[in-house]
Structure formats: structure tokens, C-alpha cells
mmCIF file of C-alpha atoms and ligand atoms in Angstrom:
data_model
loop_
_atom_site.group_PDB
_atom_site.id
_atom_site.type_symbol
_atom_site.label_atom_id
_atom_site.label_comp_id
_atom_site.label_asym_id
_atom_site.label_seq_id
_atom_site.Cartn_x
_atom_site.Cartn_y
_atom_site.Cartn_z
ATOM 1 C CA MET C 1000 184.819 -55.772 -213.799
ATOM 2 C CA ILE C 1001 185.883 -52.735 -211.789
ATOM 3 C CA GLU C 1002 188.092 -53.484 -208.802
ATOM 4 C CA TYR C 1003 188.923 -50.810 -206.221
ATOM 5 C CA LYS C 1004 192.177 -51.181 -204.306
ATOM 6 C CA LEU C 1005 191.896 -50.237 -200.647
ATOM 7 C CA ALA C 1006 194.482 -49.347 -198.007
ATOM 8 C CA LEU C 1007 193.078 -49.651 -194.482
ATOM 9 C CA VAL C 1008 194.512 -47.125 -192.017
ATOM 10 C CA GLY C 1009 193.700 -48.213 -188.451
ATOM 11 C CA PHE C 1010 192.721 -51.848 -188.137
ATOM 12 C CA GLY C 1011 190.454 -51.862 -185.081
ATOM 13 C CA GLY C 1012 186.817 -52.880 -184.848
ATOM 14 C CA VAL C 1013 185.480 -51.012 -187.878
ATOM 15 C CA ASN C 1014 188.124 -51.777 -190.514
ATOM 16 C CA ARG C 1015 188.372 -55.378 -189.321
ATOM 17 C CA ALA C 1016 184.583 -55.660 -189.829
ATOM 18 C CA LEU C 1017 185.053 -54.227 -193.336
ATOM 19 C CA ALA C 1018 187.677 -56.911 -194.067
ATOM 20 C CA GLN C 1019 185.192 -59.527 -192.839
ATOM 21 C CA LEU C 1020 182.461 -58.159 -195.140
ATOM 22 C CA ILE C 1021 184.875 -58.227 -198.091
ATOM 23 C CA ALA C 1022 185.804 -61.844 -197.269
ATOM 24 C CA GLU C 1023 182.142 -62.855 -197.161
ATOM 25 C CA ARG C 1024 180.528 -60.692 -199.852
ATOM 26 C CA ASN C 1025 182.980 -59.673 -202.585
ATOM 27 C CA GLU C 1026 181.534 -62.162 -205.086
ATOM 28 C CA GLN C 1027 177.986 -61.025 -204.323
ATOM 29 C CA TRP C 1028 178.997 -57.340 -204.754
ATOM 30 C CA LYS C 1029 180.272 -58.158 -208.259
ATOM 31 C CA THR C 1030 176.675 -58.672 -209.446
ATOM 32 C CA GLU C 1031 174.864 -56.543 -206.895
ATOM 33 C CA LEU C 1032 177.078 -53.430 -207.005
ATOM 34 C CA GLY C 1033 179.188 -53.817 -210.163
ATOM 35 C CA PHE C 1034 182.586 -53.784 -208.450
ATOM 36 C CA THR C 1035 184.836 -55.779 -206.158
ATOM 37 C CA LEU C 1036 187.246 -54.645 -203.457
ATOM 38 C CA LYS C 1037 190.881 -55.662 -202.984
ATOM 39 C CA ILE C 1038 192.866 -54.805 -199.855
ATOM 40 C CA VAL C 1039 196.441 -53.865 -200.845
ATOM 41 C CA GLY C 1040 197.665 -52.387 -197.572
ATOM 42 C CA VAL C 1041 196.894 -52.266 -193.856
ATOM 43 C CA THR C 1042 198.549 -50.120 -191.199
ATOM 44 C CA ASP C 1043 197.804 -49.893 -187.486
ATOM 45 C CA LEU C 1044 199.647 -48.314 -184.558
ATOM 46 C CA PHE C 1045 199.367 -51.509 -182.493
ATOM 47 C CA LEU C 1046 199.367 -54.281 -185.141
ATOM 48 C CA GLY C 1047 202.068 -52.956 -187.517
ATOM 49 C CA SER C 1048 201.642 -52.805 -191.290
ATOM 50 C CA VAL C 1049 201.622 -54.855 -194.463
ATOM 51 C CA VAL C 1050 201.504 -54.159 -198.199
ATOM 52 C CA GLY C 1051 200.448 -56.729 -200.797
ATOM 53 C CA ARG C 1052 200.014 -55.109 -204.189
ATOM 54 C CA GLU C 1053 198.489 -58.287 -205.630
ATOM 55 C CA GLY C 1054 195.907 -58.316 -202.843
ATOM 56 C CA LEU C 1055 195.849 -59.484 -199.233
ATOM 57 C CA ASP C 1056 193.498 -62.238 -198.085
ATOM 58 C CA ALA C 1057 190.606 -60.377 -196.410
ATOM 59 C CA GLY C 1058 189.590 -63.465 -194.396
ATOM 60 C CA VAL C 1059 193.109 -63.890 -193.009
ATOM 61 C CA LEU C 1060 193.181 -60.199 -192.080
ATOM 62 C CA ALA C 1061 189.776 -60.380 -190.370
ATOM 63 C CA ARG C 1062 190.976 -63.342 -188.255
ATOM 64 C CA LEU C 1063 194.354 -61.773 -187.348
ATOM 65 C CA PRO C 1064 195.077 -62.067 -183.619
ATOM 66 C CA ALA C 1065 194.797 -58.761 -181.754
ATOM 67 C CA ALA C 1066 198.463 -59.006 -180.671
ATOM 68 C CA LYS C 1067 201.125 -56.305 -180.869
ATOM 69 C CA GLY C 1068 202.888 -56.388 -184.255
ATOM 70 C CA ALA C 1069 200.614 -59.197 -185.551
ATOM 71 C CA LEU C 1070 200.715 -57.912 -189.155
ATOM 72 C CA ALA C 1071 204.419 -58.868 -189.224
ATOM 73 C CA GLN C 1072 203.280 -62.529 -189.379
ATOM 74 C CA LEU C 1073 202.068 -61.946 -192.961
ATOM 75 C CA PRO C 1074 204.435 -61.963 -195.965
ATOM 76 C CA GLY C 1075 205.770 -58.408 -196.383
ATOM 77 C CA GLY C 1076 204.520 -57.455 -192.902
ATOM 78 C CA GLU C 1077 206.237 -55.122 -190.435
ATOM 79 C CA VAL C 1078 205.871 -54.655 -186.685
ATOM 80 C CA THR C 1079 205.764 -50.881 -187.121
ATOM 81 C CA ALA C 1080 202.895 -48.863 -188.569
ATOM 82 C CA LEU C 1081 204.343 -47.482 -191.804
ATOM 83 C CA ASN C 1082 201.348 -45.187 -192.268
ATOM 84 C CA GLU C 1083 202.867 -42.823 -194.800
ATOM 85 C CA ALA C 1084 204.237 -45.623 -197.002
ATOM 86 C CA VAL C 1085 200.952 -47.549 -196.934
ATOM 87 C CA ILE C 1086 198.908 -44.425 -197.757
ATOM 88 C CA LYS C 1087 201.213 -43.113 -200.473
ATOM 89 C CA ASP C 1088 202.865 -46.182 -201.990
ATOM 90 C CA SER C 1089 200.670 -49.303 -201.627
ATOM 91 C CA GLY C 1090 198.951 -48.670 -204.974
ATOM 92 C CA ALA C 1091 195.571 -48.030 -203.326
ATOM 93 C CA ASP C 1092 192.843 -46.023 -205.107
ATOM 94 C CA ILE C 1093 190.880 -45.508 -201.880
ATOM 95 C CA ILE C 1094 192.259 -44.860 -198.380
ATOM 96 C CA VAL C 1095 189.914 -46.189 -195.697
ATOM 97 C CA GLU C 1096 190.725 -44.123 -192.595
ATOM 98 C CA ALA C 1097 189.440 -45.535 -189.262
ATOM 99 C CA THR C 1098 191.958 -44.555 -186.592
ATOM 100 C CA PHE C 1099 191.071 -43.001 -183.218
ATOM 101 C CA THR C 1100 188.955 -39.833 -183.299
ATOM 102 C CA ASN C 1101 191.007 -37.014 -181.781
ATOM 103 C CA PRO C 1102 188.432 -34.396 -180.690
ATOM 104 C CA VAL C 1103 191.093 -31.741 -179.963
ATOM 105 C CA ASP C 1104 192.973 -31.286 -183.239
ATOM 106 C CA GLY C 1105 191.850 -34.209 -185.434
ATOM 107 C CA GLU C 1106 195.437 -35.489 -185.759
ATOM 108 C CA PRO C 1107 197.096 -37.599 -187.006
ATOM 109 C CA ALA C 1108 194.034 -38.635 -189.033
ATOM 110 C CA THR C 1109 193.775 -35.221 -190.724
ATOM 111 C CA SER C 1110 197.350 -35.573 -192.005
ATOM 112 C CA PHE C 1111 196.540 -39.086 -193.265
ATOM 113 C CA CYS C 1112 193.595 -37.629 -195.220
ATOM 114 C CA ARG C 1113 195.777 -34.795 -196.586
ATOM 115 C CA TRP C 1114 198.493 -37.211 -197.778
ATOM 116 C CA ALA C 1115 195.883 -39.324 -199.533
ATOM 117 C CA LEU C 1116 193.968 -36.473 -201.183
ATOM 118 C CA GLU C 1117 197.155 -34.665 -202.283
ATOM 119 C CA GLY C 1118 198.277 -37.959 -203.849
ATOM 120 C CA GLY C 1119 195.058 -38.210 -205.898
ATOM 121 C CA LYS C 1120 193.476 -40.966 -203.767
ATOM 122 C CA HIS C 1121 189.864 -41.022 -202.609
ATOM 123 C CA VAL C 1122 189.311 -41.011 -198.836
ATOM 124 C CA VAL C 1123 186.467 -42.693 -196.958
ATOM 125 C CA THR C 1124 186.472 -42.270 -193.201
ATOM 126 C CA THR C 1125 184.393 -42.854 -190.067
ATOM 127 C CA ASN C 1126 186.624 -40.533 -188.047
ATOM 128 C CA LYS C 1127 184.832 -37.423 -186.795
ATOM 129 C CA GLY C 1128 187.938 -35.337 -186.014
ATOM 130 C CA PRO C 1129 189.121 -34.449 -189.529
ATOM 131 C CA ILE C 1130 185.625 -33.459 -190.714
ATOM 132 C CA ALA C 1131 184.469 -31.507 -187.673
ATOM 133 C CA LEU C 1132 187.785 -29.684 -187.259
ATOM 134 C CA HIS C 1133 189.189 -29.419 -190.808
ATOM 135 C CA GLY C 1134 186.217 -30.293 -193.034
ATOM 136 C CA SER C 1135 186.234 -27.305 -195.373
ATOM 137 C CA GLU C 1136 189.999 -27.543 -195.980
ATOM 138 C CA LEU C 1137 189.812 -31.286 -196.743
ATOM 139 C CA LYS C 1138 186.776 -30.919 -198.998
ATOM 140 C CA ALA C 1139 188.557 -28.177 -200.965
ATOM 141 C CA LEU C 1140 191.678 -30.363 -201.208
ATOM 142 C CA ALA C 1141 189.563 -33.238 -202.544
ATOM 143 C CA ARG C 1142 187.947 -30.971 -205.164
ATOM 144 C CA ARG C 1143 191.334 -29.618 -206.292
ATOM 145 C CA ASN C 1144 192.639 -33.150 -206.749
ATOM 146 C CA ASN C 1145 189.446 -34.427 -208.394
ATOM 147 C CA VAL C 1146 188.887 -37.154 -205.826
ATOM 148 C CA ALA C 1147 186.177 -37.931 -203.265
ATOM 149 C CA PHE C 1148 186.224 -37.288 -199.521
ATOM 150 C CA GLU C 1149 183.315 -39.244 -197.989
ATOM 151 C CA TYR C 1150 182.375 -39.606 -194.319
ATOM 152 C CA GLU C 1151 178.853 -41.016 -194.019
ATOM 153 C CA GLY C 1152 179.813 -43.143 -190.971
ATOM 154 C CA SER C 1153 180.958 -40.147 -188.960
ATOM 155 C CA VAL C 1154 177.343 -39.476 -187.873
ATOM 156 C CA MET C 1155 175.001 -42.298 -186.849
ATOM 157 C CA SER C 1156 177.275 -45.098 -188.041
ATOM 158 C CA GLY C 1157 175.708 -47.032 -190.955
ATOM 159 C CA THR C 1158 172.345 -45.276 -190.751
ATOM 160 C CA PRO C 1159 172.142 -42.977 -193.778
ATOM 161 C CA VAL C 1160 171.933 -39.408 -192.552
ATOM 162 C CA ILE C 1161 174.456 -37.088 -194.204
ATOM 163 C CA ARG C 1162 173.985 -38.182 -197.810
ATOM 164 C CA LEU C 1163 170.252 -38.677 -197.331
ATOM 165 C CA ALA C 1164 169.718 -35.201 -195.915
ATOM 166 C CA ARG C 1165 172.118 -33.541 -198.389
ATOM 167 C CA GLN C 1166 170.484 -35.163 -201.413
ATOM 168 C CA ALA C 1167 166.922 -36.169 -200.589
ATOM 169 C CA LEU C 1168 166.142 -33.157 -198.369
ATOM 170 C CA ALA C 1169 167.865 -30.569 -200.601
ATOM 171 C CA GLY C 1170 165.410 -27.722 -201.185
ATOM 172 C CA SER C 1171 163.292 -28.607 -198.126
ATOM 173 C CA SER C 1172 164.384 -25.393 -196.309
ATOM 174 C CA MET C 1173 165.977 -27.094 -193.342
ATOM 175 C CA VAL C 1174 166.226 -24.814 -190.309
ATOM 176 C CA GLY C 1175 167.453 -27.161 -187.608
ATOM 177 C CA PHE C 1176 167.772 -30.625 -186.146
ATOM 178 C CA GLU C 1177 167.772 -32.397 -182.809
ATOM 179 C CA GLY C 1178 168.843 -35.942 -182.149
ATOM 180 C CA ILE C 1179 170.294 -38.738 -180.112
ATOM 181 C CA LEU C 1180 173.691 -38.934 -181.785
ATOM 182 C CA ASN C 1181 175.827 -41.128 -179.530
ATOM 183 C CA GLY C 1182 175.266 -44.882 -179.308
ATOM 184 C CA THR C 1183 177.348 -45.376 -176.154
ATOM 185 C CA SER C 1184 175.605 -42.774 -174.007
ATOM 186 C CA ASN C 1185 172.154 -43.879 -175.147
ATOM 187 C CA PHE C 1186 173.118 -47.489 -174.431
ATOM 188 C CA VAL C 1187 174.344 -46.423 -170.973
ATOM 189 C CA LEU C 1188 171.127 -44.521 -170.199
ATOM 190 C CA THR C 1189 168.958 -47.458 -171.320
ATOM 191 C CA SER C 1190 171.094 -49.899 -169.296
ATOM 192 C CA MET C 1191 170.777 -47.651 -166.223
ATOM 193 C CA GLU C 1192 166.969 -47.681 -166.688
ATOM 194 C CA GLY C 1193 167.327 -51.474 -166.335
ATOM 195 C CA GLY C 1194 169.239 -50.971 -163.054
ATOM 196 C CA LEU C 1195 172.867 -51.344 -164.270
ATOM 197 C CA GLY C 1196 175.420 -48.971 -162.723
ATOM 198 C CA PHE C 1197 177.060 -46.249 -164.844
ATOM 199 C CA ALA C 1198 180.563 -47.814 -164.874
ATOM 200 C CA GLU C 1199 179.259 -51.320 -165.709
ATOM 201 C CA ALA C 1200 177.137 -49.920 -168.542
ATOM 202 C CA VAL C 1201 180.146 -48.052 -170.011
ATOM 203 C CA ALA C 1202 182.267 -51.237 -169.776
ATOM 204 C CA LYS C 1203 179.560 -53.169 -171.658
ATOM 205 C CA ALA C 1204 179.412 -50.502 -174.393
ATOM 206 C CA GLN C 1205 183.202 -50.823 -174.753
ATOM 207 C CA GLU C 1206 182.946 -54.603 -175.039
ATOM 208 C CA LEU C 1207 180.292 -54.273 -177.755
ATOM 209 C CA GLY C 1208 182.540 -51.944 -179.808
ATOM 210 C CA TYR C 1209 180.376 -48.816 -179.429
ATOM 211 C CA ALA C 1210 182.648 -46.635 -177.307
ATOM 212 C CA GLU C 1211 185.506 -44.337 -178.304
ATOM 213 C CA ALA C 1212 189.050 -45.341 -177.314
ATOM 214 C CA ASP C 1213 188.523 -42.911 -174.409
ATOM 215 C CA PRO C 1214 184.812 -43.270 -173.500
ATOM 216 C CA THR C 1215 184.908 -39.918 -171.719
ATOM 217 C CA ALA C 1216 184.267 -38.476 -175.190
ATOM 218 C CA ASP C 1217 180.990 -40.417 -175.337
ATOM 219 C CA VAL C 1218 179.613 -39.729 -171.880
ATOM 220 C CA GLU C 1219 180.741 -36.088 -171.591
ATOM 221 C CA GLY C 1220 179.141 -35.143 -174.920
ATOM 222 C CA HIS C 1221 182.372 -34.356 -176.818
ATOM 223 C CA ASP C 1222 181.597 -36.974 -179.497
ATOM 224 C CA VAL C 1223 178.105 -35.546 -180.032
ATOM 225 C CA ARG C 1224 179.569 -32.042 -180.213
ATOM 226 C CA LEU C 1225 181.722 -33.115 -183.182
ATOM 227 C CA LYS C 1226 178.654 -34.672 -184.847
ATOM 228 C CA VAL C 1227 176.590 -31.514 -184.290
ATOM 229 C CA VAL C 1228 179.342 -29.455 -185.936
ATOM 230 C CA ILE C 1229 179.471 -31.883 -188.889
ATOM 231 C CA LEU C 1230 175.672 -31.844 -189.430
ATOM 232 C CA ALA C 1231 175.251 -28.094 -188.894
ATOM 233 C CA ASN C 1232 178.050 -27.191 -191.297
ATOM 234 C CA GLU C 1233 176.922 -29.735 -193.870
ATOM 235 C CA LEU C 1234 173.161 -29.181 -193.768
ATOM 236 C CA LEU C 1235 172.539 -25.714 -192.304
ATOM 237 C CA ASP C 1236 175.445 -24.076 -194.111
ATOM 238 C CA ALA C 1237 176.765 -22.993 -190.699
ATOM 239 C CA ARG C 1238 180.422 -22.219 -190.033
ATOM 240 C CA LEU C 1239 180.506 -23.688 -186.521
ATOM 241 C CA THR C 1240 183.619 -24.724 -184.656
ATOM 242 C CA VAL C 1241 183.463 -27.011 -181.609
ATOM 243 C CA ASN C 1242 183.797 -24.006 -179.291
ATOM 244 C CA ASP C 1243 180.522 -22.592 -180.652
ATOM 245 C CA VAL C 1244 178.590 -25.603 -179.286
ATOM 246 C CA THR C 1245 177.683 -25.611 -175.591
ATOM 247 C CA CYS C 1246 178.348 -29.075 -174.204
ATOM 248 C CA SER C 1247 177.457 -31.153 -171.169
ATOM 249 C CA GLY C 1248 177.223 -34.937 -170.844
ATOM 250 C CA ILE C 1249 175.436 -37.636 -168.868
ATOM 251 C CA SER C 1250 178.079 -38.519 -166.270
ATOM 252 C CA SER C 1251 176.342 -36.528 -163.520
ATOM 253 C CA LEU C 1252 173.066 -38.491 -163.887
ATOM 254 C CA SER C 1253 172.551 -41.026 -161.090
ATOM 255 C CA LEU C 1254 170.403 -44.169 -160.966
ATOM 256 C CA GLY C 1255 168.164 -42.107 -158.672
ATOM 257 C CA ASP C 1256 167.672 -39.383 -161.341
ATOM 258 C CA ILE C 1257 166.783 -42.031 -163.884
ATOM 259 C CA GLU C 1258 164.318 -43.765 -161.567
ATOM 260 C CA LYS C 1259 162.704 -40.423 -160.664
ATOM 261 C CA ALA C 1260 162.243 -39.685 -164.398
ATOM 262 C CA ARG C 1261 160.605 -43.098 -164.874
ATOM 263 C CA GLN C 1262 158.153 -42.379 -162.057
ATOM 264 C CA ASP C 1263 157.312 -39.041 -163.730
ATOM 265 C CA GLY C 1264 156.659 -40.691 -167.126
ATOM 266 C CA ALA C 1265 159.875 -39.322 -168.654
ATOM 267 C CA ARG C 1266 163.376 -40.336 -169.793
ATOM 268 C CA TRP C 1267 166.785 -38.664 -169.803
ATOM 269 C CA LYS C 1268 168.379 -38.448 -173.274
ATOM 270 C CA LEU C 1269 171.614 -36.814 -174.458
ATOM 271 C CA ILE C 1270 170.431 -34.434 -177.181
ATOM 272 C CA GLY C 1271 172.561 -32.714 -179.822
ATOM 273 C CA ALA C 1272 170.752 -29.876 -181.570
ATOM 274 C CA ALA C 1273 171.279 -26.910 -183.880
ATOM 275 C CA GLN C 1274 168.928 -24.175 -184.998
ATOM 276 C CA ARG C 1275 169.156 -21.480 -187.668
ATOM 277 C CA HIS C 1276 167.704 -18.145 -186.485
ATOM 278 C CA ALA C 1277 165.930 -15.364 -188.434
ATOM 279 C CA ASP C 1278 169.175 -13.323 -188.638
ATOM 280 C CA GLY C 1279 170.937 -16.295 -190.295
ATOM 281 C CA SER C 1280 173.026 -17.228 -187.255
ATOM 282 C CA VAL C 1281 173.119 -20.863 -186.064
ATOM 283 C CA SER C 1282 173.200 -21.860 -182.385
ATOM 284 C CA ALA C 1283 173.971 -25.390 -181.207
ATOM 285 C CA SER C 1284 174.069 -27.398 -178.008
ATOM 286 C CA VAL C 1285 174.718 -30.822 -176.475
ATOM 287 C CA GLU C 1286 172.969 -31.540 -173.175
ATOM 288 C CA PRO C 1287 170.990 -34.166 -171.278
ATOM 289 C CA ARG C 1288 167.275 -33.388 -171.564
ATOM 290 C CA LEU C 1289 164.327 -34.853 -169.714
ATOM 291 C CA LEU C 1290 161.851 -35.966 -172.415
ATOM 292 C CA SER C 1291 158.307 -36.998 -171.601
ATOM 293 C CA ASN C 1292 157.513 -40.526 -172.771
ATOM 294 C CA ASP C 1293 155.388 -39.237 -175.654
ATOM 295 C CA HIS C 1294 158.309 -37.282 -177.180
ATOM 296 C CA PRO C 1295 159.329 -38.984 -180.490
ATOM 297 C CA LEU C 1296 162.958 -39.402 -179.297
ATOM 298 C CA ALA C 1297 162.047 -40.828 -175.854
ATOM 299 C CA SER C 1298 161.514 -44.375 -177.138
ATOM 300 C CA VAL C 1299 164.891 -44.541 -178.948
ATOM 301 C CA CYS C 1300 166.808 -47.058 -176.814
ATOM 302 C CA GLY C 1301 170.173 -48.801 -176.593
ATOM 303 C CA ALA C 1302 172.786 -48.044 -179.279
ATOM 304 C CA THR C 1303 170.032 -46.893 -181.632
ATOM 305 C CA ASN C 1304 170.225 -43.211 -182.598
ATOM 306 C CA ALA C 1305 167.708 -40.880 -184.213
ATOM 307 C CA VAL C 1306 167.756 -37.390 -185.650
ATOM 308 C CA SER C 1307 164.784 -35.209 -186.421
ATOM 309 C CA PHE C 1308 165.306 -32.535 -189.090
ATOM 310 C CA THR C 1309 163.061 -29.460 -188.982
ATOM 311 C CA THR C 1310 162.221 -28.401 -192.520
ATOM 312 C CA GLY C 1311 160.057 -25.597 -193.886
ATOM 313 C CA LEU C 1312 158.332 -27.719 -196.511
ATOM 314 C CA LEU C 1313 157.869 -31.091 -194.759
ATOM 315 C CA GLY C 1314 157.852 -30.239 -191.081
ATOM 316 C CA ALA C 1315 159.853 -32.758 -189.036
ATOM 317 C CA VAL C 1316 161.593 -35.626 -190.839
ATOM 318 C CA THR C 1317 163.059 -38.239 -188.491
ATOM 319 C CA VAL C 1318 165.661 -40.892 -189.317
ATOM 320 C CA SER C 1319 166.424 -43.686 -186.864
ATOM 321 C CA GLY C 1320 168.841 -46.636 -186.891
ATOM 322 C CA PRO C 1321 172.102 -47.971 -185.467
ATOM 323 C CA GLY C 1322 174.287 -45.228 -184.004
ATOM 324 C CA ALA C 1323 177.355 -47.395 -183.364
ATOM 325 C CA GLY C 1324 178.690 -50.889 -183.938
ATOM 326 C CA ARG C 1325 181.575 -52.429 -185.859
ATOM 327 C CA THR C 1326 179.716 -54.008 -188.786
ATOM 328 C CA GLU C 1327 177.143 -51.214 -188.888
ATOM 329 C CA THR C 1328 179.941 -48.663 -189.285
ATOM 330 C CA ALA C 1329 181.809 -50.800 -191.827
ATOM 331 C CA PHE C 1330 178.601 -50.662 -193.869
ATOM 332 C CA ALA C 1331 178.916 -46.852 -193.891
ATOM 333 C CA LEU C 1332 182.378 -47.243 -195.476
ATOM 334 C CA LEU C 1333 180.858 -49.503 -198.117
ATOM 335 C CA SER C 1334 178.159 -46.891 -198.789
ATOM 336 C CA ASP C 1335 180.903 -44.275 -199.299
ATOM 337 C CA ILE C 1336 182.663 -46.572 -201.781
ATOM 338 C CA ILE C 1337 179.354 -47.124 -203.603
ATOM 339 C CA SER C 1338 178.998 -43.340 -203.845
ATOM 340 C CA ILE C 1339 182.504 -43.083 -205.360
ATOM 341 C CA HIS C 1340 181.593 -45.829 -207.838
ATOM 342 C CA GLN C 1341 178.324 -44.123 -208.820
ATOM 343 C CA THR C 1342 180.082 -40.778 -209.377
ATOM 344 C CA ARG C 1343 182.662 -42.527 -211.560
ATOM 345 C CA ALA C 1344 179.895 -44.197 -213.619
ATOM 346 C CA HIS C 1345 178.049 -40.865 -213.917
ATOM 347 C CA ASN C 1346 181.203 -39.060 -215.109
ATOM 348 C CA GLN C 1347 181.747 -41.686 -217.793
ATOM 349 C CA GLU C 1348 178.195 -41.374 -219.222
HETATM 350 N N1 NAD O 469 182.934 -48.325 -183.449
HETATM 351 C C1 NAD O 469 181.900 -47.570 -183.810
HETATM 352 O O1 NAD O 469 180.738 -47.888 -183.528
HETATM 353 C C2 NAD O 469 182.129 -46.327 -184.612
HETATM 354 C C3 NAD O 469 181.036 -45.717 -185.237
HETATM 355 C C4 NAD O 469 181.244 -44.541 -185.993
HETATM 356 C C5 NAD O 469 182.509 -43.993 -186.059
HETATM 357 N N2 NAD O 469 183.536 -44.601 -185.408
HETATM 358 C C6 NAD O 469 184.872 -44.018 -185.549
HETATM 359 O O2 NAD O 469 185.629 -44.874 -186.402
HETATM 360 C C7 NAD O 469 187.007 -44.891 -185.995
HETATM 361 C C8 NAD O 469 187.443 -46.336 -185.738
HETATM 362 O O3 NAD O 469 186.591 -46.888 -184.766
HETATM 363 P P1 NAD O 469 186.909 -48.340 -184.166
HETATM 364 O O4 NAD O 469 185.720 -48.711 -183.361
HETATM 365 O O5 NAD O 469 187.424 -49.224 -185.235
HETATM 366 O O6 NAD O 469 188.091 -47.958 -183.191
HETATM 367 P P2 NAD O 469 189.203 -48.936 -182.567
HETATM 368 O O7 NAD O 469 189.713 -48.254 -181.371
HETATM 369 O O8 NAD O 469 188.667 -50.316 -182.462
HETATM 370 O O9 NAD O 469 190.312 -48.972 -183.714
HETATM 371 C C9 NAD O 469 191.125 -47.880 -184.034
HETATM 372 C C10 NAD O 469 192.435 -48.450 -184.504
HETATM 373 O O10 NAD O 469 193.220 -47.376 -184.995
HETATM 374 C C11 NAD O 469 194.561 -47.657 -184.634
HETATM 375 N N3 NAD O 469 195.296 -46.383 -184.596
HETATM 376 C C12 NAD O 469 195.145 -45.387 -183.707
HETATM 377 N N4 NAD O 469 195.993 -44.382 -183.992
HETATM 378 C C13 NAD O 469 196.697 -44.758 -185.078
HETATM 379 C C14 NAD O 469 197.742 -44.174 -185.836
HETATM 380 N N5 NAD O 469 198.251 -42.983 -185.513
HETATM 381 N N6 NAD O 469 198.222 -44.861 -186.885
HETATM 382 C C15 NAD O 469 197.741 -46.088 -187.211
HETATM 383 N N7 NAD O 469 196.769 -46.688 -186.522
HETATM 384 C C16 NAD O 469 196.243 -46.040 -185.472
HETATM 385 C C17 NAD O 469 194.492 -48.322 -183.283
HETATM 386 O O11 NAD O 469 195.642 -49.111 -183.020
HETATM 387 C C18 NAD O 469 193.225 -49.154 -183.403
HETATM 388 O O12 NAD O 469 193.492 -50.495 -183.780
HETATM 389 C C19 NAD O 469 187.093 -43.981 -184.772
HETATM 390 O O13 NAD O 469 187.501 -42.714 -185.204
HETATM 391 C C20 NAD O 469 185.656 -43.926 -184.258
HETATM 392 O O14 NAD O 469 185.358 -42.701 -183.625
HETATM 393 C C21 NAD O 469 183.387 -45.768 -184.712
HETATM 394 N N1 HSE O 470 181.494 -43.902 -179.891
HETATM 395 C C1 HSE O 470 180.540 -43.491 -180.851
HETATM 396 C C2 HSE O 470 180.732 -44.256 -182.134
HETATM 397 C C3 HSE O 470 179.883 -43.734 -183.251
HETATM 398 O O1 HSE O 470 180.364 -42.490 -183.694
HETATM 399 C C4 HSE O 470 179.150 -43.722 -180.309
HETATM 400 O O2 HSE O 470 179.003 -44.429 -179.311
HETATM 401 O O3 HSE O 470 178.195 -43.193 -180.886
#
């Protein structure tokens, strides 16, 4: 039986949910997926770090109190986050990177990915910074070291979008996309339609694990801008940087604006979009748009996201599903590990 050894870098909502899934489902995965997962290291800025080469108890990790230095309670644990040692020396095959998204320079997560890839370890990540800001460098580094760099959860959480579009829509002559790509802001807009104030709705999204560490990134559109860059570069063969994407968020929308839209048979949605033009150039934007109720994206509510791809051969192809959430995003990490496993099996045929 194949067993992959994981080191978890960042142990917040998403990686803790992954530990919980491993605790509950490892036996089932043995028959269903043909592999099991063993956690050999965890490191987190707030919780400290621990290495257990023989395997750490995933259930114990999932139940760990959210207290400063809590990983030091475990045998071999430390109060400090020994990130470099855990990434390089815990004996992991796969580094599971889920630290804060830094929308400015992608650090320190980009360095964590570099250390792992240079050391011949696969990387799976839900962090948008390294891909949007340093994607081509990291992909090249992965290729040179013959390892995988997978990031399905960076766009629309556990809903399959990147791999689905890259594989199943290859050859469809994709020329653009538009979508609701941020769970927090869509949750806030839906909550405001129900009469909740902006600040209360943001606080609820934080409580539910949807929001970024700094929710300004969600409501001002910066998170969607990173996702637009990731999708455009991946699927439209664009070479966009964040500065190429015009960006405005939803913070200026009042309860009055939302009520007025309702009376007019419309809804405000934060839309991320990109379009390839006849001369080959790609333009992209993030902005609140007033959609009439019969628009396909108008009925997408709460933390649900949706993206509609414009293709030459099929017309519009729309994918909808969870856009945020701890377990939903942990599932994306599992899907990346399954992809690594399938590539390994394919290479051995
Ligand atoms: N929660 C979601 O719905 C969701 C969905 C898709 C993508 N993401 C992305 O996944 C990542 C993790 O999300 P989350 O909800 O678990 O966030 P979180 O804030 O709950 O957890 C992040 C953890 O990373 C740790 N951390 C931060 N900087 C670190 C560093 N330098 N070294 C070690 N640890 C560090 C923090 O202490 C924290 O415990 C983020 O990049 C987020 O943008 C989250
Ligand atoms: N904060 C992000 C997480 C998913 O990337 C959102 O709300 O969509």
C-alpha cells in the first residue's frame, strides 16, 4: 500500500480540516483511492511545530487547542515555528502549504514552496500568492526537480475548476471567463440582501472560516484579482500580473443600494473576468456589477461561487460550487494529492 508522508505548513482552518479528514477517512481511502496519508510534520507561526517521522496522530492534531505554542504539548514539539526544518528535514514527500495569502509579494509562502521543490518534494497549496505572483517560476522549478506543484484550491476552494478546465476543456478554444470568485464577498452581499449590516456580515464570514486573515482582501476585490490572474494565465495563456487587472470591491455598496437593486429586479455581484481579444491581448477586471435576476450568475448566493467559461466550440460552460470553507478547501488539497498519485501510477505503467 502506498503511503504519502505529509508536512503541513500553516495549521489554521484548512490544514486542520485536512487532519480531521485523515483521522476519519484514511482507512476508507486505502480501498477507494489506493493510498493512505501520514502526517510527519506540522509548523505554524502561532502554534509552533512538531516532527514525528513515524507519524503523528491526525485526530490529536485536529483537536489541538488553538493556543499559542500548543504544538509544544506533543512529544518532539516546539513553541516556535521551525518552518525550514519541517519542510526540509521531516521526511515528507508532500508539503501541504496553507499559510496566509500575501497579495503583495506572496511571501513567505513562495519561499516555502521553493525550499520544498528544490528539495525534490511535491507541493500542494491553497495559497493564492505564490501562484498569482510567482507561478511560472515555481512551475518551472517543479518541472526541473521532477515533482508536482498543484494548487486546485486556490480558485473556488474544493470546486474543481483549474484541473477541470485545463483537462476537460482543452481544445475548446476558450476566449474568456467571468465569475463570482470570492466566497466572503458573495456571502456578505447575500447577507445584506437579508438585511444584515456590512460589518456584521463580514464578522459572520470570518466566524465561518471563509474570510482571509485580513478580510479587506475579500471585500476590496484583491483576492479575486489574484484568482483572475491565476485563471487567465493558466487557461487563456495570458501573462498577466496583478497590476494588469483593474480592481474595485464591494465596500462602497450600502444596504440602500442593495434594496434598490432588489426593487429593480437585479442583484449586485462582485465579478472577476478576463477576455482574450482578436489581437491576442488579454484584458481583465474585478468590479461589482448589477446583474438582472435572469443573469445566470445572479442566483449564485452565499459562499457559493460560479465561473462561466466562454469557449469557441461549446459556448458558455458554467461551473458552480463552494467558493470557501475549511473542509471544502481541505478537499481541494486531497484532490491535488490524488492527482500526484495518478501521475505516479501513470509513470509506472
Ligand atoms: N478558508 C478558506 O475558505 C480558503 C479557501 C481557499 C483558499 N484559502 C487559502 O488557504 C490558506 C489557509 O487558509 P485558512 O483558512 O486555513 O487560513 P487561517 O488563517 O485559518 O490559517 C493560516 C495559518 O497559517 C499560519 N501562518 C501564517 N503565516 C505563517 C508562517 N510564516 N509560518 C507558519 N505558519 C504561518 C497562521 O498561524 C494560521 O494558523 C490561505 O492562504 C487562504 O487564502 C482558504
Ligand atoms: N477568502 C477567500 C477564500 C477562498 O479563496 C474567499 O472568501 O473566497
